[in-house]
Coordinates of C-alpha atoms and ligand atoms in Angstrom, one line a residue:
X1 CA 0.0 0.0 0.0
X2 CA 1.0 3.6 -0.8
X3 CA 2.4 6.1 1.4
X4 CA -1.2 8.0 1.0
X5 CA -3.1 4.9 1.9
X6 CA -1.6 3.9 5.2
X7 CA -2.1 7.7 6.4
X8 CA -5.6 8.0 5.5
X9 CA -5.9 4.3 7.1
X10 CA -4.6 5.6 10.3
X11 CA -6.7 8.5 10.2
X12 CA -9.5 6.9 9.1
X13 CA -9.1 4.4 12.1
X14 CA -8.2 7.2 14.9
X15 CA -11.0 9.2 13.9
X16 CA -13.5 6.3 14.2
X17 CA -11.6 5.3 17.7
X18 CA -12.6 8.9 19.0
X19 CA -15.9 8.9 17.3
X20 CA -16.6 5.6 19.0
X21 CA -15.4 6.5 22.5
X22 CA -17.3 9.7 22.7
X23 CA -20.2 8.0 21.6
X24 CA -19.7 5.3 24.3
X25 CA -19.3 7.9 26.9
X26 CA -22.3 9.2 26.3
X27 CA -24.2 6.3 26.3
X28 CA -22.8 5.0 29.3
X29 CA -23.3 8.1 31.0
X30 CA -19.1 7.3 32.0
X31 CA -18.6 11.0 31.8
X32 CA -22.2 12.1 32.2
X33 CA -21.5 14.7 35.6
X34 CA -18.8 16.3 34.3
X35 CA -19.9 16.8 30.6
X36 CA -23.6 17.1 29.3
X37 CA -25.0 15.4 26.1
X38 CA -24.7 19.0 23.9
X39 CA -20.8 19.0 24.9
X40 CA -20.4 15.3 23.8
X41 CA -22.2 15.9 20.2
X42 CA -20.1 18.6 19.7
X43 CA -16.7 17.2 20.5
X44 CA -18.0 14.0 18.5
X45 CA -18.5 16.6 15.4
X46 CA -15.1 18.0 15.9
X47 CA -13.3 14.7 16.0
X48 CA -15.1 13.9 12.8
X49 CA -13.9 17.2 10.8
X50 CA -10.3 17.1 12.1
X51 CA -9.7 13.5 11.1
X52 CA -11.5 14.4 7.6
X53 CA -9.1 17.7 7.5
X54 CA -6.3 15.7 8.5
X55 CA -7.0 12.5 5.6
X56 CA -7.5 15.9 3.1
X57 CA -4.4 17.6 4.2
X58 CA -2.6 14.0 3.9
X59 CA -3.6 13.2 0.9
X60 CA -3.7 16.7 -0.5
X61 CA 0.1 16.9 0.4
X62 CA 0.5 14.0 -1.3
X63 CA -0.6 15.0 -4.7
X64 CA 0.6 18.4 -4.9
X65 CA 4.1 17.5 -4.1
X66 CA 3.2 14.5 -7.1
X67 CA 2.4 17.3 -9.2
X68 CA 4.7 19.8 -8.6
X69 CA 7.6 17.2 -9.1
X70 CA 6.1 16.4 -12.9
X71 CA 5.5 20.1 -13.7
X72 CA 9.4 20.3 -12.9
X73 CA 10.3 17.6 -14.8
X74 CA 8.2 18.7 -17.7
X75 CA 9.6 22.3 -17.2
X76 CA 13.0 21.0 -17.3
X77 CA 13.1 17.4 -18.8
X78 CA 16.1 16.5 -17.3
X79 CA 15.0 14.8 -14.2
X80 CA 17.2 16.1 -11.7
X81 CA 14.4 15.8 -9.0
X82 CA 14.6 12.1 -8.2
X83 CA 11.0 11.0 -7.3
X84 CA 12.6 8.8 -4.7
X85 CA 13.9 12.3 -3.1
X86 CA 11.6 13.3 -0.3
X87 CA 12.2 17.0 -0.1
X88 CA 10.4 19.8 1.7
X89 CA 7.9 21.7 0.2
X90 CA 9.5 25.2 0.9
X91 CA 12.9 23.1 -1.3
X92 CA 10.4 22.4 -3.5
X93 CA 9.0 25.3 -4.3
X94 CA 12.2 27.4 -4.7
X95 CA 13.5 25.0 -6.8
X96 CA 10.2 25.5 -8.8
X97 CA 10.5 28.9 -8.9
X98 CA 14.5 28.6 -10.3
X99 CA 13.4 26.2 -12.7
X100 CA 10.0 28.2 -14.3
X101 CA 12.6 31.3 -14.5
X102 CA 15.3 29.5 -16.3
X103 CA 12.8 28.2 -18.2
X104 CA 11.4 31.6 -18.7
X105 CA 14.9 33.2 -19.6
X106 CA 15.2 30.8 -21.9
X107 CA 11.9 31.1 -23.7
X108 CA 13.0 34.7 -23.4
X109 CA 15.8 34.3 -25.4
X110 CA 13.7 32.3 -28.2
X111 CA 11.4 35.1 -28.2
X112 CA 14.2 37.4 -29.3
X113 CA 15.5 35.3 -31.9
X114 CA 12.5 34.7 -33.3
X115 CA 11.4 38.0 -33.2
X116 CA 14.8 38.8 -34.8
X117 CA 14.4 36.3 -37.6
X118 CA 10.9 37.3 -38.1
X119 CA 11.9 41.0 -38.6
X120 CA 15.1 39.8 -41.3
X121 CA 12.2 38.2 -43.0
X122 CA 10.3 41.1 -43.3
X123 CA 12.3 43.0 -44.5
X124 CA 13.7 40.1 -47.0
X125 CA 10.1 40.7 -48.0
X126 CA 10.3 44.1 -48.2
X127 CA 13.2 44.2 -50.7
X128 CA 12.0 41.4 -52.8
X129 CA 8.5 42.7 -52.9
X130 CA 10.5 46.4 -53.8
X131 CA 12.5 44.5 -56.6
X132 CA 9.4 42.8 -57.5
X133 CA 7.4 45.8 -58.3
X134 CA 10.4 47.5 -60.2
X135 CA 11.2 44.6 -62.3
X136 CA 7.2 45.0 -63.4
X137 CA 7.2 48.7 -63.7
X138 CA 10.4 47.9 -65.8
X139 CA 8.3 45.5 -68.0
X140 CA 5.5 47.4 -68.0
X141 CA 6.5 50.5 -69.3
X142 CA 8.3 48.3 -72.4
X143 CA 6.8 48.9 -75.4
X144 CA 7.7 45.7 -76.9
X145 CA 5.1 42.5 -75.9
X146 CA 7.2 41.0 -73.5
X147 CA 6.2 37.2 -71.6
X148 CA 8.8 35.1 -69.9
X149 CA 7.5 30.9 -69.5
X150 CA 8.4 28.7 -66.9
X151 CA 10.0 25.3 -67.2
X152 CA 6.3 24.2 -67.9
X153 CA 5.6 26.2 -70.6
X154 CA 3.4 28.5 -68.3
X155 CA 3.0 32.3 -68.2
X156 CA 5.6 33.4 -65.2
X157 CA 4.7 37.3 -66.4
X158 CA 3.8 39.2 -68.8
X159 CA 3.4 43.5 -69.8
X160 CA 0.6 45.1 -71.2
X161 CA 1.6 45.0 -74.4
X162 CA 2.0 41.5 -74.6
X163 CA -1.3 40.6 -73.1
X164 CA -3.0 43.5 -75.7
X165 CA -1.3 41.8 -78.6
X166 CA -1.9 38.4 -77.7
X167 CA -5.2 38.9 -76.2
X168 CA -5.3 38.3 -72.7
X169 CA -6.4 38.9 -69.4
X170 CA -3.0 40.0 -67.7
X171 CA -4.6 39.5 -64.1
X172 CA -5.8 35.7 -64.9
X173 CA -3.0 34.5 -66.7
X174 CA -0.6 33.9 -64.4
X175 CA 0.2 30.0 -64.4
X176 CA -1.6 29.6 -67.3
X177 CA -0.6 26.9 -70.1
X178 CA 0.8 29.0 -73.1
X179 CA -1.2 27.0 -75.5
X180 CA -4.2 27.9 -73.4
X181 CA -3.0 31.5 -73.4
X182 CA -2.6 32.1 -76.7
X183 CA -4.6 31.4 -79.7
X184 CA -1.5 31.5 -82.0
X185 CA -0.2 28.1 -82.5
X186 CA 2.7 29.0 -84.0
X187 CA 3.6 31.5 -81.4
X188 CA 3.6 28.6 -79.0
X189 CA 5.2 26.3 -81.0
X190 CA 8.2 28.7 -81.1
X191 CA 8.7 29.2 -77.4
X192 CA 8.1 25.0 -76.8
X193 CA 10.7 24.4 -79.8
X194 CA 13.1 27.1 -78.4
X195 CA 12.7 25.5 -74.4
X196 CA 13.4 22.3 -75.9
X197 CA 16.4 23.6 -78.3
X198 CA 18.0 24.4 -74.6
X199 CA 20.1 26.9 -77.0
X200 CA 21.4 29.7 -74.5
X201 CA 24.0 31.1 -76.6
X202 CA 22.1 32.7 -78.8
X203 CA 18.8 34.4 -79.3
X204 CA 16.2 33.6 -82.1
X205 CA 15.0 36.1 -84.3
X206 CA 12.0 35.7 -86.4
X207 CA 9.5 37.7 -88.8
X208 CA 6.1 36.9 -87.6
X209 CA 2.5 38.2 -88.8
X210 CA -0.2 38.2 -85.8
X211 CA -3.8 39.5 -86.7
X212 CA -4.8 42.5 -84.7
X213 CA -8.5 43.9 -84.9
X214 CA -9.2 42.6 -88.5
X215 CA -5.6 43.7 -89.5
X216 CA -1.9 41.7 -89.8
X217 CA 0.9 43.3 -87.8
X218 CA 4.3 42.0 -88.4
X219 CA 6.3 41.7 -85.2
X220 CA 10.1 40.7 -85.1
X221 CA 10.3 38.2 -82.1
X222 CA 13.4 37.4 -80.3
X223 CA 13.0 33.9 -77.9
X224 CA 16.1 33.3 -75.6
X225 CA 16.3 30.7 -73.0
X226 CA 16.1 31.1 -69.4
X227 CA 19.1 29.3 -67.3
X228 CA 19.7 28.7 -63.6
X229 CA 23.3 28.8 -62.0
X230 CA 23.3 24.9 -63.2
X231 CA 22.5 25.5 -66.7
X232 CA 19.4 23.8 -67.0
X233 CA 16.8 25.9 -69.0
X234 CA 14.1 26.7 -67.1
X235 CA 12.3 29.1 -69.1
X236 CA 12.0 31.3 -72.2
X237 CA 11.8 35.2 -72.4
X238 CA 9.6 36.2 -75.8
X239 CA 9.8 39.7 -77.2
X240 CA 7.6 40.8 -79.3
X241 CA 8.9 43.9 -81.2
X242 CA 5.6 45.6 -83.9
X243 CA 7.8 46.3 -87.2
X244 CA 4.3 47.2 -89.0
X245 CA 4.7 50.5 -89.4
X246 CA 8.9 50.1 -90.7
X247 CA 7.3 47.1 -93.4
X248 CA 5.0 49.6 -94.5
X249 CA 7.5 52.4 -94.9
X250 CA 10.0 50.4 -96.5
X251 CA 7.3 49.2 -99.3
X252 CA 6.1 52.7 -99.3
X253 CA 9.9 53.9 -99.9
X254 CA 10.3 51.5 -102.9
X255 CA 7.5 52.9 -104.0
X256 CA 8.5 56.0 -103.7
X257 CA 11.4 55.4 -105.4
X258 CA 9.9 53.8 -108.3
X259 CA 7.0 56.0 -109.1
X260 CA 9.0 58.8 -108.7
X261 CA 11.8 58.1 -110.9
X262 CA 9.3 57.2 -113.8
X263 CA 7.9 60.4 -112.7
X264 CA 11.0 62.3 -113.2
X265 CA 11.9 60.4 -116.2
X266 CA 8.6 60.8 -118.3
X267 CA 8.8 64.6 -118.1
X268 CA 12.7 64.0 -118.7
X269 CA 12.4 61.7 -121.7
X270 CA 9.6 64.4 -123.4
X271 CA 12.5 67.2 -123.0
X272 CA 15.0 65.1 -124.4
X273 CA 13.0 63.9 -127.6
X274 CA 11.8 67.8 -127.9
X275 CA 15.5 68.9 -127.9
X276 CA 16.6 66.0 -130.1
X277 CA 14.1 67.2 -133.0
X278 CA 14.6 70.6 -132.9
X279 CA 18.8 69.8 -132.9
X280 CA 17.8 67.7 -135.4
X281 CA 15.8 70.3 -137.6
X282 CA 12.5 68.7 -137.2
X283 CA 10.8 71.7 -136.6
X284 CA 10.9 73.6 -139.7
X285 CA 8.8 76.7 -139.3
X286 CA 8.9 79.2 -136.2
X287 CA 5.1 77.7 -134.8
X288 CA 6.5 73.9 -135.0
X289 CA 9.5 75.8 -132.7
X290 CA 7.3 77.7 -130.6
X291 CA 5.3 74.4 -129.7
X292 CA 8.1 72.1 -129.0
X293 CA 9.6 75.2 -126.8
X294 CA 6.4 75.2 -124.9
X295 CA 6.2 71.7 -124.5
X296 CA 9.5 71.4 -123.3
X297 CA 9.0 74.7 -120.7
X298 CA 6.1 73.0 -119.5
X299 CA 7.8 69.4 -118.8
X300 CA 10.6 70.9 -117.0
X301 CA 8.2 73.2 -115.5
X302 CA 6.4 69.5 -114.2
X303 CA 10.0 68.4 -113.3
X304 CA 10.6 71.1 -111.2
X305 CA 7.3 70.9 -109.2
X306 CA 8.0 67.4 -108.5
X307 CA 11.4 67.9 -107.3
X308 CA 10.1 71.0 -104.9
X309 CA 7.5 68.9 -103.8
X310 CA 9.7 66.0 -102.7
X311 CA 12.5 68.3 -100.9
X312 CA 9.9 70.8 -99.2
X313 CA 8.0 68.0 -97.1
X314 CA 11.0 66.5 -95.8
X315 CA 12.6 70.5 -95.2
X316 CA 9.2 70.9 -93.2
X317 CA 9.3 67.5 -91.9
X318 CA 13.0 67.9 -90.6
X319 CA 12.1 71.5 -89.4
X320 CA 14.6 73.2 -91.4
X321 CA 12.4 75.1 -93.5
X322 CA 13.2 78.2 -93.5
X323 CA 9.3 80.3 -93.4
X324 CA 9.2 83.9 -94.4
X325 CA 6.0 85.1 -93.5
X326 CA 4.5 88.6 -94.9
X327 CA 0.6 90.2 -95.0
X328 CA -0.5 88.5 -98.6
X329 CA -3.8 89.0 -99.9
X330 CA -5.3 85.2 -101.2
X331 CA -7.0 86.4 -104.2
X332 CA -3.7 87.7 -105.9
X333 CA -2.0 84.2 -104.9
X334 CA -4.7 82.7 -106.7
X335 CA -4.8 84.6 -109.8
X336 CA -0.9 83.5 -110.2
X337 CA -2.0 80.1 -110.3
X338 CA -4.6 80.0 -112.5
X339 CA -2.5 82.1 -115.2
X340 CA -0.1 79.2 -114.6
X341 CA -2.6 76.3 -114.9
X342 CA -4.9 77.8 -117.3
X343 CA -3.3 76.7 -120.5
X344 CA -3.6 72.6 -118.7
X345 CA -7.2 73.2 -118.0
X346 CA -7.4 74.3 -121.5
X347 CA -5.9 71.6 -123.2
X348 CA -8.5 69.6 -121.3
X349 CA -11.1 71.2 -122.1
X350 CA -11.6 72.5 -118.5
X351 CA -13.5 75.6 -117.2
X352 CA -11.1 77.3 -114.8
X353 CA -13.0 79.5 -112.5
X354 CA -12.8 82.3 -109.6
X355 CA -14.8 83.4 -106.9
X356 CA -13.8 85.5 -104.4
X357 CA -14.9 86.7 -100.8
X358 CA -16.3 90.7 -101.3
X359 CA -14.5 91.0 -97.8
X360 CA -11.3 92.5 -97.5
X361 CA -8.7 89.9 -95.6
X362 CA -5.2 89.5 -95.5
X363 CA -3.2 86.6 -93.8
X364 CA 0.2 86.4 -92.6
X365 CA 2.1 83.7 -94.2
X366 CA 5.0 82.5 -96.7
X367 CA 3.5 83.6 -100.2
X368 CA 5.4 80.8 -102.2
X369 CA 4.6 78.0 -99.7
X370 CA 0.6 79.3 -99.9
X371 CA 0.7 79.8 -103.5
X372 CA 2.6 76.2 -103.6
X373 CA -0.3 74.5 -102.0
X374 CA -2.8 76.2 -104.1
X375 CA -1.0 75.4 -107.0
X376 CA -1.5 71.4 -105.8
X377 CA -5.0 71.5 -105.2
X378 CA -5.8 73.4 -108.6
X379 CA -3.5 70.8 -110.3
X380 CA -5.4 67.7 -108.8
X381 CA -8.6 69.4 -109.3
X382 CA -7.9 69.1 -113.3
X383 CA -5.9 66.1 -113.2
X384 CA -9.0 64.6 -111.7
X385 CA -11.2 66.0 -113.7
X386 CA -12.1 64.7 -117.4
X387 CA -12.3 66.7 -120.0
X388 CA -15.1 69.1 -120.2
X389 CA -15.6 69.5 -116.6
X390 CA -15.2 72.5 -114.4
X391 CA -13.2 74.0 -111.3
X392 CA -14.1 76.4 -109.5
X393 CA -11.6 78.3 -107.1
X394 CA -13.5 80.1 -104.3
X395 CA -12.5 82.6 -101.2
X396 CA -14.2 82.0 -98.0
X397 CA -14.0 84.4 -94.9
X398 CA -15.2 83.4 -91.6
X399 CA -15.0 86.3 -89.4
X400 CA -16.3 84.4 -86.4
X401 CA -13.3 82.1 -86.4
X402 CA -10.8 84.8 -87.9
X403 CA -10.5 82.0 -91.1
X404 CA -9.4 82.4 -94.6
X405 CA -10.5 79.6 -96.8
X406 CA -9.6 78.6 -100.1
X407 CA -12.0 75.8 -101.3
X408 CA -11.4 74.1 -104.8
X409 CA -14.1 72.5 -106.1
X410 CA -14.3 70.2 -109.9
X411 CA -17.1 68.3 -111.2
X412 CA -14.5 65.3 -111.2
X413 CA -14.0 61.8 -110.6
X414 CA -14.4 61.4 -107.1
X415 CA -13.0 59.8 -104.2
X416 CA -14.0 56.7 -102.8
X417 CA -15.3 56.4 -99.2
X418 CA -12.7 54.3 -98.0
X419 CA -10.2 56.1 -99.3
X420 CA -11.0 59.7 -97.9
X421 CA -8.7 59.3 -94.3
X422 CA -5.8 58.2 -96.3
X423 CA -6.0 61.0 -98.8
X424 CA -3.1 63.4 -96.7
X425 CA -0.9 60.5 -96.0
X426 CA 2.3 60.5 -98.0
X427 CA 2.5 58.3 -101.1
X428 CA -1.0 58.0 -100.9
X429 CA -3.2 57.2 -104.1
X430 CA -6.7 55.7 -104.7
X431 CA -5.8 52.4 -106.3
X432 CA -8.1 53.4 -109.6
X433 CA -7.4 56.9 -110.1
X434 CA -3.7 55.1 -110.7
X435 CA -5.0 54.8 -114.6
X436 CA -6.2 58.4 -114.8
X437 CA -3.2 60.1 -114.0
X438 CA 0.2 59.9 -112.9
X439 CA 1.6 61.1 -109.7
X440 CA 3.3 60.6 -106.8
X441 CA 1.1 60.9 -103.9
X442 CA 2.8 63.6 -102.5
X443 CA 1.1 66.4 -103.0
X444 CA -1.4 66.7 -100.8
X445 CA 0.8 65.8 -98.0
X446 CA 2.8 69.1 -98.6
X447 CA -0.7 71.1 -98.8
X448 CA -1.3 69.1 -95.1
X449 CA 2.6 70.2 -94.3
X450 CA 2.3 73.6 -95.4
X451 CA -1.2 75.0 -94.2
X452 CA -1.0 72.4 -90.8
X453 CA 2.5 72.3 -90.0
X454 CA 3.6 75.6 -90.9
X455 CA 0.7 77.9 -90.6
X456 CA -1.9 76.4 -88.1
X457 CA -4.9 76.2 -90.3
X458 CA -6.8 73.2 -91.5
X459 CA -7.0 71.2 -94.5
X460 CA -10.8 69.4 -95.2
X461 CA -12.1 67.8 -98.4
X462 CA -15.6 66.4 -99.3
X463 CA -16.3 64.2 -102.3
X464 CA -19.1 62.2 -103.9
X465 CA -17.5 59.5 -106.8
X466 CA -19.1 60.5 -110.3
X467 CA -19.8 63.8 -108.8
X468 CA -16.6 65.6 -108.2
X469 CA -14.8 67.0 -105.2
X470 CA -14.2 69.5 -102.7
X471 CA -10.9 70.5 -101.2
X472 CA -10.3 73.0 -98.5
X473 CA -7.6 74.9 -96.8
X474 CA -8.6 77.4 -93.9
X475 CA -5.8 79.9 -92.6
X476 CA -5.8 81.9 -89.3
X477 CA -6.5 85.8 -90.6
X478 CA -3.7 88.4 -89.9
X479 CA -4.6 90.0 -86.6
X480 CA -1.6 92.3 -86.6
Ligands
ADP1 P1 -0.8 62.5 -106.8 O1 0.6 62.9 -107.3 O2 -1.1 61.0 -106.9 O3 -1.9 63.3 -107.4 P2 -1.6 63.7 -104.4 O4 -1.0 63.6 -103.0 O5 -1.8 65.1 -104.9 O6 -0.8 62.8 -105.3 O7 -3.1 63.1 -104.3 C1 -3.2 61.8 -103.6 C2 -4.4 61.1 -104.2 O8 -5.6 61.7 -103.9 C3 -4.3 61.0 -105.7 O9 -3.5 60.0 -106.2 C4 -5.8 60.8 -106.1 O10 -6.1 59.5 -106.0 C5 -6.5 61.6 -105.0 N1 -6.9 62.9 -105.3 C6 -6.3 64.1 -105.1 N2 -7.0 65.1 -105.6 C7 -8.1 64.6 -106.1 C8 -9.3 65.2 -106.8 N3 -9.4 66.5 -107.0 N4 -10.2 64.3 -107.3 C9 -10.1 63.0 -107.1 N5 -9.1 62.4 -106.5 C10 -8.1 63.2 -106.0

């Protein structure tokens, strides 16, 4: 039996004893004249809660000391408290106390380093979260379509661009499958093949054509492989670079180049043949000479146009125009021009008409870059026009907007719908009016230069095909 047991057995037993011999006392009536019944019951009652108090206190001991020995040998694991060892509880209790603060110091000490390592982390966080967000502002404000793959072949990130080229939602597509990302095929066959290739020494160009919004860009793409410190490819980085707009200049420039050396070499041929004849003495009498002298003015007259045409856009263009701006009155610009085109419109058959504003208005610009674009419009007007027709030159004022306009109107051909936003462009022409006349399409792009560019007025047109057309220029009046 247990330490506990015996005691509360003793106990148990004495306070019966006393129970009992009280009780028999006052039965017996053995102590009946010195105490009375009330005294007996009460000592009986008091035996009973001090042996009670006594088995508690015994057996409460007992248990705490049970209890505070495994609390110290959980606390400190080491079992330096024998439970064999009977020690007092005030020991006890010190002991307790040392070991809960060494327990505590060291917890203490945890504490810090955790709190340490928690705060190195954070700020870990911090940096790469900073790093993070610049490397994505870095990609973001590329122009270029720009995705980088994992070793999976899914979307690690992404730009703008790239998702506005390719056609995705930039915020979903994280993790995504490239083939499930993009609806090119051969786009994703690229960046699988050049994963796969595991080439890291060099980059891969390649001309590509994506459709955009019912239109094909062309994009130069460069793939290059992703390694880590071990070599291994783990992704690709795509770049997708929009070489539309060069394609179309280039094509434009040949173009250029073409039409306009057959336009410098038509005029050039005419003058050459003209001069060959008359060396030749092909022209007899004085009017034979006096036409082929006219003809040959009026080509190198052409020539000259051209070749103005071609070097003031790209003067304006590069800025280096020199502008020499005076008060000039429109009307008298215009009546230069139509003695110059007058015998053209002639020869076609063309009524060349004026109409002027009754207003009095002068504008301050360069007379021979206003009198240039003029000239163009009047010489599209009968170009465009076939024979028989009319054009009409007309002066507008509007004195509520402080404009000048000059509108040039000719019962010509026409211009197609589709082809009215192009018309200013350079190298511009509508594919059918090709056959009618030649030209460069540069023309109107030095009106747009000149009245736009250089003076700060407006260039309109309005057209019905069969029925003719209308082209505008509207100039800011002289407020000096
Ligand atoms: P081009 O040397 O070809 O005439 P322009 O720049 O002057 O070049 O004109 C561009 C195109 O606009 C022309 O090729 C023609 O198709 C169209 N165009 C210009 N003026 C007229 C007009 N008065 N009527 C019809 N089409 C015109």
């Amino acid at each position: 039996m247990k330490t506990a047991g015996k005691l509360t057995l003793i106990a148990g037993v004495a306070a019966a004893a006393g129970i009992g011999a009280l009780f028999w006392c006052r039965q017996s009536g053995a102590l009946g004249r010195v105490v009375d019944d009330a005294w007996l019951w009460a000592a009986e009652a008091g035996v009973a809660v001090a042996g009670t108090m006594l088995i508690f206190w015994l057996l409460g001991g007992q248990a705490t000391e049970r209890r505070t020995r495994k609390l110290m040998r959980m606390i400190e694991q080491d079992g330096e408290t024998g439970q064999g060892a009977r020690i007092s509880p005030w020991t006890l209790l010190t002991n307790l106390e040392v070991a809960i603060q060494r327990k505590l110091r060291l917890n203490q000490a945890t504490m810090a380093e955790m709190t340490r390592q928690r705060r190195e982390l954070e700020i870990q966080m911090r940096v790469s979260d900073a790093a993070r967000q610049h490397t994505e502002a870095i990609l973001h404000s590329i122009s270029d379509a720009v995705l980088v793959t994992d070793a999976f072949n899914e979307l690690a990130i992404a730009n703008e661009a790239a998702a506005g080229v390719l056609r995705f939602d930039l915020a979903e597509s994280r993790h995504t499958p490239v083939d499930r990302l993009i609806t090119d095929n051969a786009l994703v066959k690229l960046i699988k093949d050049t994963r796969e290739s595991g080439n890291t020494a060099n980059h891969r160009h390649v001309e590509h054509e994506i459709g955009r919004g019912g239109r094909k860009q062309v994009y130069d793409i460069t793939l290059s492989c992703v390694t880590n410190p071990q070599q291994e490819v783990t992704g690709v980085v795509t770049i997708l670079h929009d070489i539309t707009k060069e394609k179309e200049i280039s094509e434009m420039k040949s173009d250029f180049v073409s039409s306009v050396s057959h336009e410098l070499r038509t005029p050039l041929s005419s003058i050459k043949a003209y001069v060959e004849m008359l060396v030749d003495g092909e022209a007899n009498d004085e009017q034979t000479r006096g036409e082929f002298y006219n003809i040959i003015q009026s080509e190198a007259n052409r020539l000259s146009r051209l070749i103005d045409n071609i070097l003031n856009i790209s003067r304006i263009e590069s800025g280096v125009v020199k502008v020499q701006r005076e008060n000039i009155s429109l009307p008298s610009v215009i009546k230069e021009v139509m003695g110059v085109m007058l015998p053209q419109a002639r020869a076609k058959q063309i009524t060349l008409t004026e109409k002027a504003s009754p207003l009095y208005y002068q504008i301050l610009a360069d007379k021979d870059m206003i009198y240039q674009a003029v000239l163009n419009l009047v010489g599209n007007a009968i170009k465009y026009t076939p024979a028989g027709g009319s054009v009409n030159i007309e002066t507008e004022v509007d004195d509520h907007a402080r404009l000048v306009s000059v509108n040039v109107t000719d019962t010509g051909v026409g211009i197609p719908a589709d082809a009215m936003g192009h018309l200013f462009e350079k190298f511009f022409r509508v594919a059918d009016h090709k056959k009618i006349a030649k030209g460069t399409g540069l023309g109107l792009n030095l009106v747009k230069h000149i009245v736009e560019t250089v003076h700060g007025g407006k260039v309109g047109v309005r057209s019905q095909v069969g029925k003719g057309s209308t082209f505008s220029m509207s100039l800011p009046m002289d407020e000096g």
